[in-house]
Amino acid sequence: MVLLNCRIRNFRILLDENIQFDENLTVISGPNGSGKTSILEAIYFASCGRSFRSRNIQHLLMFSRKWFRVEVRMDNHYLDARYKLPEKQKEIFLNGEKEKLSVVSTAFPFFVFNQRSLDVVKGGRKNAYLFFNKVLMRLFSGYIRSLSAYRIALNNKRLLLKKMAGNDMIKAWNCVLEEQRGKLTKQRIWLISVLNTLLPEDVEIQYLPSQPGKALDSFLTVEREKQIVLAGSHLDRYRLLRQGKDVREYGSSGQQKRLFFDVITAVGHLFHQQRGIRPVLLLDDFDSEFDKANVVRNLDRVMGQFQVVVTTTDHQRFFSFPQELVQLKSEEKGRVE
Ligand SMILES: Nc1ncnc2c1ncn2[C@@H]1O[C@H](COP(=O)(O)OP(=O)(O)O)[C@@H](O)[C@H]1O
Ligand SMILES: [Mg+2]
């Protein structure tokens, strides 16, 4: 997969932009507020129908406009994502045919690296949990099915606990939960063990399933007392370690950022292995917490293996790499030079 160019219309600050990409490195440079992140966001939206910074798609629509459109051309595919009011309808066309979001979002490995994704390393348990879920969802459609079956059963079980329903009814949902738990655990173990082989020597991810080896039914008495669910796949945890130490507790900001970059890189390699597709890394404000030596070193590690698009306020920091340079200006809000 090679990202060739994109056309973005009425998307946030971007009125109508055409952007060409280099097959290895594209540097999008401009002052704050010039629309750099919006470009990455638009590409990401076309690849999965979601934004990485807003839940509400309407926020992506340029103020006072009624539709936006993002067209992404790759060497062998053409994505065309559209959104319009008043229907609030989003549609993605793949090579001219309307396609399901679930198909599109598992087909194109665009990975985002930004300030917020650092929460996977820095933030609470839930962040890493959701991140690895997303990775698995993009690798296997079966994982999405197991996860939604699990969630439905979990909600039903919670309702029954609140209603103080009888043991048998709750056990029936535990039965569904156990079945999906088995599948989810297996896929999570697989993912983490493969990622660990792809990570640098000193980095390790630990997967800690909730209450391993204990049947869900064995918590039933206490669960009914407290009316909350005490065990199951939704309580699984991950730890990120460098040199055996938890990076959330001991890492500096720069170290946390580097570790997350290691993880993203490993995930990229995994997609490459599994699918034979070279992923695209969308690195937002990539240089912001790295010193210059680290920018060069980290980029060097992925150059050639992935297609990389970085945004920066200072493109000089990337001068040592051959690149396509896209310069945005603040006065002309989002205009590509
Ligand atoms: N829906 C929208 N319509 C028009 N402009 C928007 C919209 N959402 C955000 N903006 C503007 O876009 C700019 C932010 O763009 P962004 O891509 O985050 O810039 P950068 O990453 O270069 O700092 C801000 O000036 C903001 O006011
Ligand atoms: Mg930005």
XYZ file of C-alpha atoms and ligand atoms in Angstrom:
365
model
C 0.000 0.000 0.000
C 1.367 3.393 -0.993
C -0.461 6.604 -0.199
C -0.123 8.762 -3.326
C -2.278 11.826 -2.824
C -5.406 13.111 -1.190
C -7.993 15.785 -1.796
C -9.743 17.206 1.258
C -12.788 19.476 1.036
C -14.698 21.343 3.764
C -12.905 19.375 6.459
C -12.211 21.516 9.571
C -9.971 24.370 8.417
C -9.250 22.740 5.031
C -11.380 24.212 2.269
C -10.006 22.339 -0.718
C -6.538 20.876 -0.471
C -4.590 18.552 -2.708
C -1.642 16.890 -1.083
C 0.995 14.696 -2.702
C 2.865 12.135 -0.658
C 6.326 10.707 -0.960
C 6.453 6.930 -0.788
C 8.794 7.144 2.197
C 8.550 10.460 4.010
C 6.229 13.429 3.781
C 6.777 16.370 6.122
C 3.767 18.601 6.747
C 5.042 21.810 8.233
C 3.294 24.939 9.480
C 2.587 27.062 12.534
C 0.044 26.126 15.183
C -3.505 26.167 13.909
C -2.533 25.925 10.262
C -4.290 22.586 9.719
C -1.532 19.969 10.020
C -3.402 17.668 12.353
C -6.556 18.141 10.282
C -4.795 16.636 7.273
C -3.852 13.494 9.230
C -7.334 13.385 10.713
C -8.914 13.536 7.264
C -6.787 10.665 5.956
C -7.532 8.624 9.048
C -11.241 9.338 8.700
C -11.230 8.079 5.119
C -9.571 4.858 6.269
C -12.061 3.979 9.004
C -14.893 6.502 9.308
C -13.664 7.788 12.667
C -11.588 10.654 13.988
C -8.746 10.258 16.441
C -9.644 13.485 18.255
C -13.424 13.948 18.110
C -16.251 11.590 18.809
C -18.724 13.810 17.056
C -18.235 13.737 13.317
C -20.024 17.050 12.977
C -16.964 18.688 14.533
C -15.013 17.702 11.445
C -17.293 19.643 9.182
C -15.943 23.084 8.278
C -17.954 25.746 10.097
C -21.205 26.587 8.272
C -20.695 23.916 5.586
C -23.129 21.117 4.888
C -20.813 18.400 3.647
C -17.197 17.316 3.594
C -15.351 14.910 1.427
C -11.956 13.211 1.662
C -10.518 11.324 -1.292
C -7.438 9.219 -0.701
C -5.582 7.676 -3.609
C -3.260 4.765 -3.018
C -1.283 2.790 -5.589
C -4.016 0.179 -5.870
C -7.059 1.615 -4.081
C -9.157 4.729 -4.026
C -11.025 5.720 -0.849
C -13.725 8.349 -1.007
C -15.293 9.311 2.338
C -18.281 11.621 2.479
C -20.389 13.177 5.154
C -23.412 15.372 4.733
C -26.150 17.204 6.577
C -28.955 17.113 7.368
C -28.831 13.312 7.173
C -25.626 13.220 9.263
C -24.713 10.364 7.057
C -21.196 9.081 6.559
C -20.339 6.884 3.626
C -17.114 5.395 2.417
C -16.657 4.324 -1.170
C -13.864 1.937 -1.991
C -12.809 1.993 -5.635
C -16.137 3.595 -6.524
C -18.377 1.139 -4.648
C -20.001 1.911 -1.327
C -18.342 -0.259 1.294
C -19.100 -1.248 4.890
C -17.046 0.578 7.511
C -16.083 -2.732 9.090
C -14.521 -3.861 5.801
C -12.682 -0.603 5.148
C -11.395 -0.209 8.690
C -9.744 -3.622 8.721
C -8.252 -3.231 5.237
C -6.002 -0.168 5.510
C -3.341 0.060 8.186
C -3.015 3.773 8.900
C -1.533 4.247 12.360
C -1.660 7.481 14.300
C 0.915 8.623 16.782
C -0.013 11.780 18.684
C -0.063 13.375 22.132
C -3.244 11.580 23.048
C -2.044 8.158 22.000
C 0.620 8.569 24.661
C -2.131 7.879 27.192
C -1.652 4.243 26.253
C 1.659 4.469 28.069
C 0.942 7.237 30.572
C -2.752 6.986 31.352
C -4.916 4.566 33.303
C -5.439 0.858 32.635
C -8.293 1.470 30.226
C -6.149 3.278 27.652
C -3.816 0.386 26.944
C -6.769 -1.994 27.055
C -8.629 -0.045 24.366
C -5.512 0.384 22.267
C -4.790 -3.359 22.042
C -8.469 -3.987 21.392
C -8.284 -1.663 18.402
C -5.227 -3.428 17.075
C -6.960 -6.797 17.323
C -10.133 -5.446 15.745
C -8.150 -4.268 12.759
C -6.399 -7.619 12.448
C -9.331 -10.002 12.843
C -13.007 -9.509 12.112
C -13.695 -12.467 14.461
C -12.313 -10.411 17.326
C -14.940 -7.700 16.776
C -17.651 -10.362 16.869
C -16.363 -11.894 20.109
C -16.019 -8.490 21.694
C -19.551 -7.396 20.879
C -21.017 -10.730 22.012
C -19.040 -10.313 25.238
C -20.274 -6.735 25.752
C -23.892 -7.658 25.222
C -23.632 -10.511 27.716
C -21.829 -8.269 30.197
C -24.548 -5.608 30.016
C -27.220 -8.214 30.544
C -25.369 -9.654 33.502
C -25.001 -6.186 35.048
C -28.706 -5.548 34.654
C -29.560 -8.848 36.291
C -27.202 -8.151 39.202
C -28.880 -4.775 39.740
C -32.282 -6.437 39.623
C -31.097 -9.114 42.029
C -32.142 -11.801 39.602
C -31.772 -15.494 40.385
C -28.525 -17.476 40.087
C -29.598 -19.443 37.045
C -30.273 -16.419 34.896
C -26.914 -14.875 35.715
C -25.150 -18.193 35.158
C -26.659 -18.383 31.697
C -24.921 -15.095 30.797
C -21.731 -16.272 32.514
C -21.813 -19.160 30.100
C -21.784 -16.781 27.108
C -19.131 -14.660 28.805
C -16.904 -17.719 29.409
C -17.115 -18.743 25.782
C -16.112 -15.301 24.487
C -13.591 -14.877 27.298
C -11.796 -17.965 26.052
C -11.560 -16.568 22.527
C -10.574 -13.054 23.594
C -7.882 -14.287 25.972
C -6.412 -16.528 23.306
C -6.182 -13.706 20.769
C -4.768 -11.271 23.320
C -2.095 -13.782 24.350
C -1.231 -14.319 20.713
C -0.996 -10.588 19.974
C 1.221 -9.786 22.922
C 3.529 -12.742 22.410
C 4.054 -11.801 18.746
C 4.521 -8.120 19.569
C 7.150 -9.055 22.148
C 9.185 -10.771 19.448
C 8.996 -7.596 17.353
C 9.880 -5.132 20.110
C 13.424 -4.073 21.039
C 15.221 -6.392 23.469
C 14.702 -4.195 26.521
C 10.979 -3.618 25.944
C 8.251 -6.000 27.042
C 4.475 -5.947 27.102
C 2.796 -8.010 29.793
C -0.736 -9.209 29.365
C -2.478 -9.826 32.681
C -5.854 -11.519 32.248
C -8.388 -10.891 34.997
C -8.629 -13.810 37.453
C -6.969 -16.386 35.179
C -7.916 -19.987 35.783
C -10.955 -19.075 37.877
C -14.454 -19.695 36.574
C -16.729 -16.654 36.386
C -19.383 -18.577 38.324
C -17.055 -18.747 41.329
C -17.494 -14.979 41.879
C -21.260 -15.118 41.756
C -22.015 -14.952 45.482
C -19.866 -11.868 46.065
C -21.011 -10.297 42.794
C -24.627 -10.582 43.861
C -23.796 -9.078 47.223
C -21.988 -6.080 45.709
C -24.060 -5.954 42.524
C -20.973 -5.500 40.371
C -19.039 -7.757 38.014
C -15.736 -8.759 39.568
C -14.007 -10.814 36.879
C -13.880 -11.156 33.125
C -12.099 -10.058 29.957
C -13.130 -6.427 30.298
C -10.916 -6.250 33.393
C -7.804 -7.599 31.671
C -4.704 -5.443 31.965
C -1.522 -4.712 30.071
C 1.790 -3.438 31.399
C 4.505 -1.805 29.352
C 8.003 -2.399 30.622
C 11.434 -1.155 29.691
C 14.318 -2.969 31.354
C 11.779 -4.716 33.534
C 10.346 -1.456 34.904
C 6.820 -0.176 34.377
C 7.165 2.852 32.107
C 4.020 4.474 33.447
C 5.569 4.686 36.908
C 9.213 5.249 36.085
C 9.536 6.683 32.589
C 10.204 10.323 31.715
C 7.924 11.890 29.100
C 10.511 11.347 26.400
C 11.006 7.710 27.442
C 7.264 7.122 27.449
C 6.990 8.603 24.005
C 9.836 6.459 22.729
C 8.279 3.336 24.176
C 4.940 4.018 22.590
C 6.714 4.612 19.315
C 8.357 1.205 19.748
C 4.921 -0.339 20.282
C 3.392 1.363 17.231
C 6.367 0.242 15.173
C 5.944 -3.344 16.333
C 2.245 -3.202 15.478
C 3.175 -1.892 12.038
C 5.580 -4.803 11.533
C 2.877 -7.204 12.632
C 0.475 -5.873 10.002
C 3.217 -6.143 7.441
C 3.817 -9.785 8.425
C 0.149 -10.728 8.567
C -1.182 -8.896 5.575
C 1.828 -8.176 3.418
C 0.802 -4.511 3.386
C 3.268 -1.783 4.249
C 1.519 0.418 6.846
C 1.395 4.198 6.831
C 2.442 5.949 10.051
C 0.783 9.297 10.675
C 3.030 10.999 13.221
C 1.479 14.155 14.624
C 3.888 16.679 16.202
C 6.391 13.872 16.165
C 9.365 16.015 17.154
C 7.679 17.879 20.009
C 9.153 15.974 22.958
C 12.207 14.509 21.305
C 15.526 16.252 21.079
C 16.998 16.433 17.608
C 19.121 13.305 17.957
C 16.064 11.326 19.023
C 13.983 12.606 16.110
C 16.583 11.363 13.669
C 17.182 8.076 15.475
C 13.523 7.171 15.835
C 12.669 8.116 12.294
C 15.679 6.264 10.969
C 14.383 3.046 12.513
C 11.160 3.136 10.523
C 12.229 4.800 7.292
C 11.846 2.539 4.323
C 9.879 -0.041 6.279
C 6.828 2.202 6.539
C 5.474 5.119 4.638
C 5.692 8.010 7.085
C 3.798 11.293 7.243
C 4.968 13.675 9.975
C 3.665 17.046 11.054
C 5.968 19.624 12.600
C 6.304 23.320 13.274
C 9.960 23.128 12.228
C 10.720 21.153 9.090
C 14.443 21.921 9.478
C 14.556 19.130 12.035
C 13.913 16.639 9.245
C 16.372 18.096 6.754
C 18.617 15.035 6.753
C 15.880 12.851 5.233
C 14.820 12.904 1.585
C 11.192 13.977 1.667
C 8.163 15.608 0.125
C 7.613 18.897 1.979
C 4.122 20.340 2.386
C 4.133 23.811 3.894
C 1.029 25.319 5.440
C 0.702 28.984 6.253
C -1.282 30.445 9.112
C -2.410 33.668 7.320
C -4.037 31.787 4.514
C -5.495 29.335 6.980
C -4.675 25.871 5.817
C -3.634 26.685 2.274
C -1.014 24.422 0.806
C 1.790 26.404 -0.829
N -14.924 22.431 12.165
C -14.023 23.397 11.935
N -14.230 24.303 10.942
C -13.310 25.272 10.710
N -12.169 25.424 11.396
C -11.925 24.552 12.384
C -12.828 23.496 12.697
N -12.321 22.790 13.731
C -11.163 23.373 14.039
N -10.913 24.448 13.250
C -9.726 25.332 13.249
O -8.656 24.605 12.692
C -7.455 24.996 13.336
C -6.777 23.797 13.961
O -6.259 23.037 12.975
P -5.217 21.880 13.334
O -5.303 20.912 12.235
O -5.387 21.396 14.713
O -3.866 22.735 13.247
P -2.375 22.334 13.590
O -2.309 20.866 13.768
O -1.570 22.824 12.421
O -2.023 23.091 14.844
C -7.771 25.942 14.417
O -7.472 27.225 13.972
C -9.254 25.732 14.629
O -9.859 26.907 15.045
Mg -1.715 19.816 15.436
